[in-house]
Short mmCIF file of C-alpha atoms and ligand atoms in Angstrom, two decimals:
data_model
loop_
_atom_site.label_atom_id
_atom_site.label_comp_id
_atom_site.label_asym_id
_atom_site.label_seq_id
_atom_site.Cartn_x
_atom_site.Cartn_y
_atom_site.Cartn_z
CA UNK A 1 -5.46 -6.05 35.31
CA UNK A 2 -8.81 -6.74 33.67
CA UNK A 3 -9.86 -6.18 30.05
CA UNK A 4 -9.11 -2.65 28.85
CA UNK A 5 -12.31 -0.58 28.83
CA UNK A 6 -11.97 0.30 25.16
CA UNK A 7 -11.06 -2.05 22.36
CA UNK A 8 -10.25 -1.38 18.74
CA UNK A 9 -13.22 -1.54 16.42
CA UNK A 10 -13.35 -5.04 14.86
CA UNK A 11 -11.24 -5.30 11.72
CA UNK A 12 -9.18 -2.19 12.51
CA UNK A 13 -5.53 -2.46 13.52
CA UNK A 14 -3.12 -0.25 15.40
CA UNK A 15 0.16 0.33 13.62
CA UNK A 16 2.72 0.76 16.39
CA UNK A 17 6.02 2.59 15.75
CA UNK A 18 8.15 -0.38 14.63
CA UNK A 19 5.58 -1.26 11.96
CA UNK A 20 4.84 2.39 11.18
CA UNK A 21 8.53 2.79 10.42
CA UNK A 22 8.28 0.01 7.82
CA UNK A 23 5.21 1.68 6.27
CA UNK A 24 7.17 4.92 6.13
CA UNK A 25 10.07 3.26 4.31
CA UNK A 26 7.78 1.78 1.68
CA UNK A 27 5.81 5.01 1.29
CA UNK A 28 8.99 7.07 0.86
CA UNK A 29 10.32 4.63 -1.73
CA UNK A 30 6.94 4.69 -3.51
CA UNK A 31 6.98 8.51 -3.69
CA UNK A 32 10.52 8.47 -5.06
CA UNK A 33 9.90 5.82 -7.69
CA UNK A 34 6.57 7.35 -8.72
CA UNK A 35 8.35 10.71 -9.10
CA UNK A 36 10.95 9.12 -11.36
CA UNK A 37 8.15 7.80 -13.59
CA UNK A 38 6.52 11.24 -13.87
CA UNK A 39 3.71 10.81 -11.33
CA UNK A 40 2.51 13.66 -9.08
CA UNK A 41 0.65 13.26 -5.83
CA UNK A 42 -3.08 13.91 -5.65
CA UNK A 43 -4.99 14.16 -2.36
CA UNK A 44 -8.70 13.59 -2.54
CA UNK A 45 -11.28 13.29 0.26
CA UNK A 46 -11.92 10.16 2.31
CA UNK A 47 -15.64 10.83 1.98
CA UNK A 48 -17.47 10.78 -1.33
CA UNK A 49 -21.08 10.53 -2.42
CA UNK A 50 -22.23 6.91 -2.14
CA UNK A 51 -23.46 7.06 -5.76
CA UNK A 52 -19.90 7.58 -6.98
CA UNK A 53 -18.94 4.09 -5.82
CA UNK A 54 -22.06 2.31 -7.02
CA UNK A 55 -21.62 3.93 -10.43
CA UNK A 56 -17.90 3.12 -10.76
CA UNK A 57 -17.17 -0.05 -8.77
CA UNK A 58 -20.60 -1.49 -9.60
CA UNK A 59 -23.72 -2.39 -7.59
CA UNK A 60 -23.19 -6.10 -8.03
CA UNK A 61 -19.71 -6.20 -6.50
CA UNK A 62 -19.09 -7.35 -2.93
CA UNK A 63 -17.54 -3.97 -2.16
CA UNK A 64 -20.65 -1.95 -3.03
CA UNK A 65 -23.15 -4.67 -2.15
CA UNK A 66 -22.04 -5.40 1.37
CA UNK A 67 -18.75 -3.83 2.42
CA UNK A 68 -19.15 -0.08 2.36
CA UNK A 69 -19.27 2.17 5.40
CA UNK A 70 -22.16 4.33 4.23
CA UNK A 71 -24.31 6.74 6.16
CA UNK A 72 -26.70 9.64 5.77
CA UNK A 73 -25.25 12.80 7.24
CA UNK A 74 -27.20 15.44 9.19
CA UNK A 75 -28.00 17.28 5.95
CA UNK A 76 -29.46 14.15 4.33
CA UNK A 77 -26.51 13.47 2.01
CA UNK A 78 -25.69 9.81 1.31
CA UNK A 79 -21.96 9.48 1.96
CA UNK A 80 -19.42 6.64 2.02
CA UNK A 81 -15.91 6.24 3.43
CA UNK A 82 -13.88 5.42 0.32
CA UNK A 83 -13.35 1.68 -0.19
CA UNK A 84 -10.67 2.36 -2.84
CA UNK A 85 -8.94 5.30 -4.52
CA UNK A 86 -9.68 5.10 -8.25
CA UNK A 87 -13.26 6.38 -8.14
CA UNK A 88 -12.33 9.50 -6.14
CA UNK A 89 -9.28 10.20 -8.31
CA UNK A 90 -11.34 9.97 -11.50
CA UNK A 91 -14.08 12.12 -9.95
CA UNK A 92 -11.44 14.77 -9.18
CA UNK A 93 -9.94 14.44 -12.68
CA UNK A 94 -13.35 15.07 -14.27
CA UNK A 95 -14.50 17.78 -11.85
CA UNK A 96 -11.27 19.77 -12.23
CA UNK A 97 -11.25 19.34 -16.06
CA UNK A 98 -7.70 18.03 -15.80
CA UNK A 99 -7.94 16.34 -19.20
CA UNK A 100 -8.48 19.72 -20.89
CA UNK A 101 -5.20 21.01 -19.42
CA UNK A 102 -2.87 18.10 -20.20
CA UNK A 103 -3.17 15.17 -22.59
CA UNK A 104 -1.72 12.59 -20.23
CA UNK A 105 -2.08 12.70 -16.45
CA UNK A 106 -0.07 10.58 -14.02
CA UNK A 107 -1.30 10.69 -10.45
CA UNK A 108 -0.40 8.77 -7.33
CA UNK A 109 -2.00 8.70 -3.89
CA UNK A 110 -1.48 7.16 -0.47
CA UNK A 111 -3.95 6.68 2.31
CA UNK A 112 -6.50 4.62 4.19
CA UNK A 113 -9.40 2.77 2.56
CA UNK A 114 -12.39 1.21 4.29
CA UNK A 115 -14.16 -2.07 3.51
CA UNK A 116 -16.34 -3.98 5.92
CA UNK A 117 -14.90 -7.36 4.94
CA UNK A 118 -14.67 -10.41 7.16
CA UNK A 119 -11.45 -9.75 9.08
CA UNK A 120 -8.62 -12.26 8.80
CA UNK A 121 -4.85 -12.23 8.45
CA UNK A 122 -3.89 -9.50 5.95
CA UNK A 123 -7.48 -8.36 5.57
CA UNK A 124 -8.62 -5.35 7.53
CA UNK A 125 -11.58 -3.02 7.55
CA UNK A 126 -9.28 -0.01 7.47
CA UNK A 127 -6.23 -0.70 5.33
CA UNK A 128 -3.72 1.40 3.43
CA UNK A 129 -3.12 1.69 -0.28
CA UNK A 130 -0.51 3.35 -2.46
CA UNK A 131 -2.11 3.82 -5.85
CA UNK A 132 -1.16 5.13 -9.28
CA UNK A 133 -3.43 6.12 -12.16
CA UNK A 134 -2.52 7.10 -15.73
CA UNK A 135 -5.28 8.96 -17.56
CA UNK A 136 -5.21 9.76 -21.28
CA UNK A 137 -2.92 6.97 -22.54
CA UNK A 138 -3.95 3.94 -24.62
CA UNK A 139 -2.60 0.41 -24.00
CA UNK A 140 -0.26 -1.34 -23.76
CA UNK A 141 2.76 0.91 -23.11
CA UNK A 142 1.59 2.50 -19.86
CA UNK A 143 0.07 -0.78 -18.68
CA UNK A 144 3.53 -2.32 -18.99
CA UNK A 145 5.17 0.70 -17.41
CA UNK A 146 2.93 0.38 -14.36
CA UNK A 147 4.20 -3.11 -13.57
CA UNK A 148 7.79 -2.17 -14.40
CA UNK A 149 7.48 0.69 -11.91
CA UNK A 150 6.21 -1.78 -9.32
CA UNK A 151 9.21 -4.04 -9.99
CA UNK A 152 11.55 -1.09 -9.37
CA UNK A 153 9.75 -0.29 -6.13
CA UNK A 154 9.90 -3.90 -4.94
CA UNK A 155 13.64 -4.06 -5.66
CA UNK A 156 14.18 -0.91 -3.59
CA UNK A 157 12.27 -2.11 -0.57
CA UNK A 158 13.66 -5.66 -0.74
CA UNK A 159 10.40 -7.50 -1.43
CA UNK A 160 11.17 -11.15 -2.11
CA UNK A 161 10.02 -12.90 -5.29
CA UNK A 162 6.83 -11.58 -6.81
CA UNK A 163 4.91 -12.51 -9.96
CA UNK A 164 2.57 -10.40 -12.09
CA UNK A 165 -0.55 -12.38 -13.02
CA UNK A 166 -2.41 -10.84 -15.92
CA UNK A 167 -5.38 -11.37 -18.15
CA UNK A 168 -7.39 -9.51 -20.79
CA UNK A 169 -11.06 -9.07 -20.01
CA UNK A 170 -12.00 -8.69 -23.66
CA UNK A 171 -13.81 -5.79 -25.18
CA UNK A 172 -17.38 -5.21 -26.38
CA UNK A 173 -18.74 -8.31 -28.12
CA UNK A 174 -16.03 -10.68 -26.92
CA UNK A 175 -16.94 -9.90 -23.33
CA UNK A 176 -20.58 -10.71 -24.11
CA UNK A 177 -19.60 -14.07 -25.64
CA UNK A 178 -17.46 -14.88 -22.61
CA UNK A 179 -20.33 -14.01 -20.31
CA UNK A 180 -22.64 -16.42 -22.18
CA UNK A 181 -20.10 -19.22 -21.95
CA UNK A 182 -19.72 -18.65 -18.24
CA UNK A 183 -23.48 -18.67 -17.72
CA UNK A 184 -23.91 -21.93 -19.60
CA UNK A 185 -20.99 -23.59 -17.73
CA UNK A 186 -22.15 -22.51 -14.29
CA UNK A 187 -25.90 -22.97 -14.90
CA UNK A 188 -25.30 -26.70 -15.25
CA UNK A 189 -23.62 -26.63 -11.83
CA UNK A 190 -25.93 -24.19 -10.10
CA UNK A 191 -26.83 -26.59 -7.26
CA UNK A 192 -23.14 -26.63 -6.25
CA UNK A 193 -22.79 -22.83 -6.18
CA UNK A 194 -22.99 -20.64 -3.10
CA UNK A 195 -26.11 -18.48 -2.72
CA UNK A 196 -24.24 -15.34 -3.82
CA UNK A 197 -22.96 -17.03 -6.98
CA UNK A 198 -26.42 -18.34 -7.88
CA UNK A 199 -27.54 -14.71 -7.85
CA UNK A 200 -24.44 -13.59 -9.77
CA UNK A 201 -25.40 -15.97 -12.61
CA UNK A 202 -28.09 -13.52 -13.64
CA UNK A 203 -26.64 -10.23 -12.35
CA UNK A 204 -22.89 -10.35 -13.04
CA UNK A 205 -21.52 -13.72 -14.23
CA UNK A 206 -17.89 -12.53 -14.39
CA UNK A 207 -17.98 -12.24 -10.61
CA UNK A 208 -18.40 -16.03 -10.38
CA UNK A 209 -14.69 -16.38 -11.16
CA UNK A 210 -13.85 -14.16 -8.22
CA UNK A 211 -15.77 -16.05 -5.52
CA UNK A 212 -13.65 -17.08 -2.55
CA UNK A 213 -16.05 -19.76 -1.22
CA UNK A 214 -14.20 -23.10 -1.35
CA UNK A 215 -16.91 -25.00 -3.28
CA UNK A 216 -16.99 -22.28 -5.96
CA UNK A 217 -13.20 -22.04 -6.16
CA UNK A 218 -13.11 -25.76 -7.07
CA UNK A 219 -15.52 -25.23 -9.98
CA UNK A 220 -13.39 -22.42 -11.35
CA UNK A 221 -10.64 -24.81 -12.48
CA UNK A 222 -12.71 -26.06 -15.44
CA UNK A 223 -14.58 -22.83 -16.16
CA UNK A 224 -14.18 -21.27 -19.62
CA UNK A 225 -11.11 -19.03 -19.95
CA UNK A 226 -11.21 -15.57 -21.44
CA UNK A 227 -8.45 -16.32 -23.93
CA UNK A 228 -10.76 -18.55 -25.97
CA UNK A 229 -13.08 -15.57 -26.59
CA UNK A 230 -10.55 -12.83 -27.29
CA UNK A 231 -10.47 -11.06 -30.66
CA UNK A 232 -7.31 -11.03 -32.79
CA UNK A 233 -6.82 -7.42 -31.75
CA UNK A 234 -7.07 -8.22 -28.03
CA UNK A 235 -4.65 -11.12 -28.41
CA UNK A 236 -2.16 -8.93 -30.27
CA UNK A 237 -2.44 -6.34 -27.52
CA UNK A 238 -1.82 -8.96 -24.86
CA UNK A 239 1.22 -10.18 -26.80
CA UNK A 240 2.72 -6.70 -26.99
CA UNK A 241 2.11 -6.21 -23.28
CA UNK A 242 3.84 -9.50 -22.49
CA UNK A 243 6.82 -8.62 -24.73
CA UNK A 244 7.25 -5.28 -22.97
CA UNK A 245 7.24 -6.69 -19.46
CA UNK A 246 9.33 -9.73 -20.45
CA UNK A 247 11.82 -7.35 -22.03
CA UNK A 248 12.05 -5.49 -18.72
CA UNK A 249 12.74 -8.73 -16.87
CA UNK A 250 9.50 -8.67 -14.85
CA UNK A 251 8.36 -12.16 -13.81
CA UNK A 252 4.81 -12.71 -15.05
CA UNK A 253 2.24 -15.32 -15.95
CA UNK A 254 -0.95 -15.12 -17.95
CA UNK A 255 -3.84 -16.19 -15.72
CA UNK A 256 -6.73 -16.87 -18.05
CA UNK A 257 -9.40 -16.86 -15.31
CA UNK A 258 -8.23 -13.76 -13.48
CA UNK A 259 -11.04 -11.27 -12.94
CA UNK A 260 -11.07 -8.38 -10.53
CA UNK A 261 -13.45 -7.48 -7.72
CA UNK A 262 -14.44 -4.15 -9.30
CA UNK A 263 -16.59 -3.69 -12.42
CA UNK A 264 -14.83 -0.74 -14.07
CA UNK A 265 -12.10 -2.79 -15.74
CA UNK A 266 -12.13 -3.05 -19.53
CA UNK A 267 -8.91 -4.61 -20.90
CA UNK A 268 -5.69 -5.87 -19.38
CA UNK A 269 -6.01 -6.51 -15.65
CA UNK A 270 -3.36 -7.78 -13.28
CA UNK A 271 -2.46 -8.69 -9.75
CA UNK A 272 0.93 -9.09 -8.11
CA UNK A 273 1.37 -12.16 -5.99
CA UNK A 274 4.13 -12.71 -3.44
CA UNK A 275 5.01 -16.18 -2.24
CA UNK A 276 5.29 -16.37 1.54
CA UNK A 277 5.68 -19.19 4.05
CA UNK A 278 1.89 -18.98 4.60
CA UNK A 279 1.09 -19.24 0.87
CA UNK A 280 0.63 -16.67 -1.88
CA UNK A 281 -0.43 -13.14 -0.94
CA UNK A 282 -1.91 -10.68 -3.43
CA UNK A 283 -0.24 -7.34 -2.71
CA UNK A 284 -1.32 -5.33 -5.77
CA UNK A 285 -4.39 -5.16 -7.99
CA UNK A 286 -4.93 -3.06 -11.06
CA UNK A 287 -5.79 -2.78 -14.71
CA UNK A 288 -7.28 -0.76 -17.51
CA UNK A 289 -10.56 1.12 -17.15
CA UNK A 290 -11.18 2.91 -20.45
CA UNK A 291 -14.89 3.66 -19.81
CA UNK A 292 -14.76 5.05 -16.29
CA UNK A 293 -13.97 8.70 -17.04
CA UNK A 294 -16.90 8.95 -19.47
CA UNK A 295 -19.16 7.00 -17.12
CA UNK A 296 -18.47 9.65 -14.47
CA UNK A 297 -19.35 12.50 -16.85
CA UNK A 298 -15.99 13.25 -18.49
CA UNK A 299 -14.84 12.83 -22.11
CA UNK A 300 -13.79 9.41 -23.49
CA UNK A 301 -10.41 8.87 -21.83
CA UNK A 302 -8.34 5.69 -21.83
CA UNK A 303 -6.89 4.96 -18.39
CA UNK A 304 -5.10 2.36 -16.28
CA UNK A 305 -3.76 2.07 -12.76
CA UNK A 306 -3.06 -0.06 -9.72
CA UNK A 307 -3.19 0.00 -5.95
CA UNK A 308 -0.71 -1.64 -3.60
CA UNK A 309 -2.10 -3.04 -0.35
CA UNK A 310 0.51 -1.54 1.97
CA UNK A 311 -0.45 -3.60 5.04
CA UNK A 312 0.16 -6.79 3.07
CA UNK A 313 3.31 -5.54 1.37
CA UNK A 314 4.84 -4.44 4.69
CA UNK A 315 4.03 -7.83 6.22
CA UNK A 316 5.98 -9.56 3.40
CA UNK A 317 9.16 -7.54 3.94
CA UNK A 318 12.12 -8.94 5.85
CA UNK A 319 12.49 -7.67 9.42
CA UNK A 320 14.48 -4.41 9.28
CA UNK A 321 17.11 -3.40 11.81
CA UNK A 322 15.74 -1.04 14.46
CA UNK A 323 16.15 2.71 13.78
CA UNK A 324 18.95 3.11 16.40
CA UNK A 325 20.54 6.23 17.84
CA UNK A 326 23.75 8.12 17.03
CA UNK A 327 24.32 9.83 20.35
CA UNK A 328 23.04 9.19 23.85
CA UNK A 329 23.68 12.00 26.32
CA UNK A 330 24.34 10.72 29.81
CA UNK A 331 23.53 13.32 32.46
CA UNK A 332 25.01 12.26 35.82
CA UNK A 333 23.65 15.27 37.77
CA UNK A 334 20.81 17.70 37.35
CA UNK A 335 23.22 20.66 36.98
CA UNK A 336 24.26 19.35 33.55
CA UNK A 337 20.70 19.27 32.15
CA UNK A 338 20.93 22.71 30.53
CA UNK A 339 24.16 21.77 28.73
CA UNK A 340 22.58 18.49 27.64
CA UNK A 341 19.58 20.25 26.07
CA UNK A 342 21.88 22.66 24.18
CA UNK A 343 24.16 19.87 22.96
CA UNK A 344 21.24 17.74 21.77
CA UNK A 345 19.67 20.63 19.90
CA UNK A 346 22.94 21.33 18.08
CA UNK A 347 23.29 17.62 17.32
CA UNK A 348 19.81 17.39 15.82
CA UNK A 349 20.49 20.48 13.68
CA UNK A 350 23.36 18.49 12.18
CA UNK A 351 21.24 15.42 11.54
CA UNK A 352 22.49 13.40 14.53
CA UNK A 353 19.80 11.28 16.14
CA UNK A 354 20.15 11.91 19.83
CA UNK A 355 18.34 11.14 23.08
CA UNK A 356 18.77 10.98 26.84
CA UNK A 357 16.92 9.33 29.68
CA UNK A 358 14.32 11.90 30.74
CA UNK A 359 13.90 10.06 34.05
CA UNK A 360 17.52 10.78 35.04
CA UNK A 361 18.76 7.98 37.29
CA UNK A 362 22.11 6.47 38.16
CA UNK A 363 25.11 6.35 35.80
CA UNK A 364 24.60 2.60 35.47
CA UNK A 365 20.91 2.78 34.63
CA UNK A 366 21.49 5.52 32.05
CA UNK A 367 24.25 3.46 30.42
CA UNK A 368 21.87 0.51 30.30
CA UNK A 369 19.30 2.69 28.57
CA UNK A 370 21.92 3.84 26.01
CA UNK A 371 22.63 0.20 25.20
CA UNK A 372 18.96 -0.62 24.93
CA UNK A 373 18.43 2.23 22.45
CA UNK A 374 21.34 0.97 20.34
CA UNK A 375 23.33 4.22 20.67
CA UNK A 376 26.61 4.25 18.74
CA UNK A 377 28.10 6.97 21.00
CA UNK A 378 27.52 8.12 24.55
CA UNK A 379 28.53 11.60 25.73
CA UNK A 380 28.95 11.74 29.49
CA UNK A 381 28.40 15.24 30.83
CA UNK A 382 30.38 14.92 34.07
CA UNK A 383 30.40 17.99 36.31
CA UNK A 384 34.20 18.26 36.55
CA UNK A 385 34.74 17.84 32.80
CA UNK A 386 32.05 20.37 31.97
CA UNK A 387 33.76 23.00 34.13
CA UNK A 388 36.78 22.53 31.86
CA UNK A 389 34.60 22.66 28.74
CA UNK A 390 35.08 18.96 28.08
CA UNK A 391 32.98 15.78 28.02
CA UNK A 392 33.77 12.08 27.94
CA UNK A 393 32.78 10.46 24.66
CA UNK A 394 32.44 6.70 24.47
CA UNK A 395 32.37 4.76 21.22
CA UNK A 396 30.01 1.92 22.04
CA UNK A 397 31.23 -0.38 19.26
CA UNK A 398 34.94 -0.23 20.17
CA UNK A 399 34.47 0.53 23.86
CA UNK A 400 37.04 3.35 23.58
CA UNK A 401 36.44 6.41 25.74
CA UNK A 402 38.22 9.77 25.74
CA UNK A 403 37.74 13.34 26.90
CA UNK A 404 37.04 15.76 24.07
CA UNK A 405 36.27 19.47 23.91
CA UNK A 406 32.55 20.23 24.15
CA UNK A 407 32.78 21.94 20.73
CA UNK A 408 34.31 18.83 19.11
CA UNK A 409 31.85 16.18 20.28
CA UNK A 410 29.54 16.37 17.30
CA UNK A 411 32.38 16.29 14.75
CA UNK A 412 33.66 13.13 16.42
CA UNK A 413 30.23 11.51 16.31
CA UNK A 414 29.86 12.38 12.63
CA UNK A 415 33.35 11.00 11.94
CA UNK A 416 32.26 7.76 13.54
CA UNK A 417 35.11 8.04 16.01
CA UNK A 418 34.79 8.70 19.70
CA UNK A 419 38.11 8.41 21.34
P1 LIG B 1 -8.19 -3.95 -5.14
O1 LIG B 1 -7.71 -5.22 -5.76
O2 LIG B 1 -9.56 -3.95 -4.59
O3 LIG B 1 -8.04 -2.82 -6.24
O4 LIG B 1 -7.19 -3.54 -3.99
C1 LIG B 1 -5.80 -3.43 -4.25
C2 LIG B 1 -5.00 -4.09 -3.14
O5 LIG B 1 -5.40 -3.55 -1.87
C3 LIG B 1 -5.24 -5.58 -2.98
O6 LIG B 1 -4.43 -6.32 -3.87
C4 LIG B 1 -4.82 -5.82 -1.54
O7 LIG B 1 -3.41 -5.97 -1.46
C5 LIG B 1 -5.23 -4.54 -0.87
N1 LIG B 1 -6.49 -4.73 -0.12
C6 LIG B 1 -7.75 -4.75 -0.61
N2 LIG B 1 -8.64 -4.96 0.38
C7 LIG B 1 -7.93 -5.11 1.51
C8 LIG B 1 -8.27 -5.35 2.88
N3 LIG B 1 -9.52 -5.47 3.29
N4 LIG B 1 -7.27 -5.43 3.80
C9 LIG B 1 -5.97 -5.29 3.40
N5 LIG B 1 -5.60 -5.05 2.14
C10 LIG B 1 -6.55 -4.96 1.19
C11 LIG B 1 -8.36 -1.50 -6.04
O8 LIG B 1 -8.59 -1.02 -4.96
C12 LIG B 1 -8.29 -0.68 -7.30
N6 LIG B 1 -8.68 0.71 -6.97
C13 LIG B 1 -6.91 -0.73 -7.94
C14 LIG B 1 -6.78 0.09 -9.17
C15 LIG B 1 -6.28 1.33 -9.27
N7 LIG B 1 -7.21 -0.26 -10.37
C16 LIG B 1 -6.97 0.73 -11.22
N8 LIG B 1 -6.42 1.72 -10.57
#
């Protein structure tokens, strides 16, 4: 066999059923936990006006500058496949005047995002996020609640050790002072910076701390830290935030040089890091964005949120046991097919996962298939037994086999018995 004619688009990945099942488990747990914290689902379009992202995420970010899938449609509209969920959610919040109907809004969303990044392990051009946004609430209570909610989710899905890394980006004047300190530190080192960072020095100095180029990462270690510029008020806020998450038993660490890859953040920002055999993986990013609603045309509205990178989270989870099967129906002859279909339909109505081998085949090959599928019971629809209204039921764990009335098979399976 030669190369398949069609290949995936670079940076995209197929999620085959075993992995899709793990996504589903995390997504279900996320919906449940978010519901317990008062969040409701919002579904917004995958396509938005390109301007929405340049206005919210910022023109000088990597995302807007070089990673967006943007195009002009047949009507001349400039559109972009969403690279993240916050901008669209806030656009919907403003456009639907949600703030006028309720003082505090808690939304969550799930779905694909698109960024034309350089593909590598855990970094895709189409990836999946589960996000949460709280609009209308000041810090630091909801900021703390967001990471506590994440801790509850991680406990449910069995995510090994994770740490919340947080920082305060300062507000107003303090941010300006920090920016100046960064510029003076990095200007002295400009010949050692990558070309992008040399440009960032004049356009968006905070971004310098976010550069992933090795030579720039090295310089970050001695760069000024935000903490030195924070006002008393910001420091007090950060202290209250830390007390709340410490009190909830969430492992965390202040990371004084943490900045985020999007420009809308205003106060406390955070990431969640998971230690893996291949090194630390950032599975969540989030923070406060108190100016975004007004920047997109709405009233002044404090807000905060996060997004989980589902592809990365799923990859960090321990291998689950396969889904398995409760009942395999073995059909030795074609005459029994009708009975098999009826029995399986009744089984499914009672929540019993059931299957057969649609190819038919010998008794032996069907039994082999039942084993392969991990069936806990096998019902053998032998012709003679069926005439008497009976089937043979085998309990695969104990090996016991007995004839039971056709009407009793499903009760036996549900009981966990078989013989
Ligand atoms: P972000 O840090 O850009 O934040 O993305 C959040 C998470 O999505 C990352 O921590 C990572 O796990 C995952 N992620 C990002 N890019 C990729 C990629 N190319 N491949 C795989 N996973 C990826 C946001 O998107 C903000 N909207 C979060 C937020 C919500 N802030 C406030 N509200």
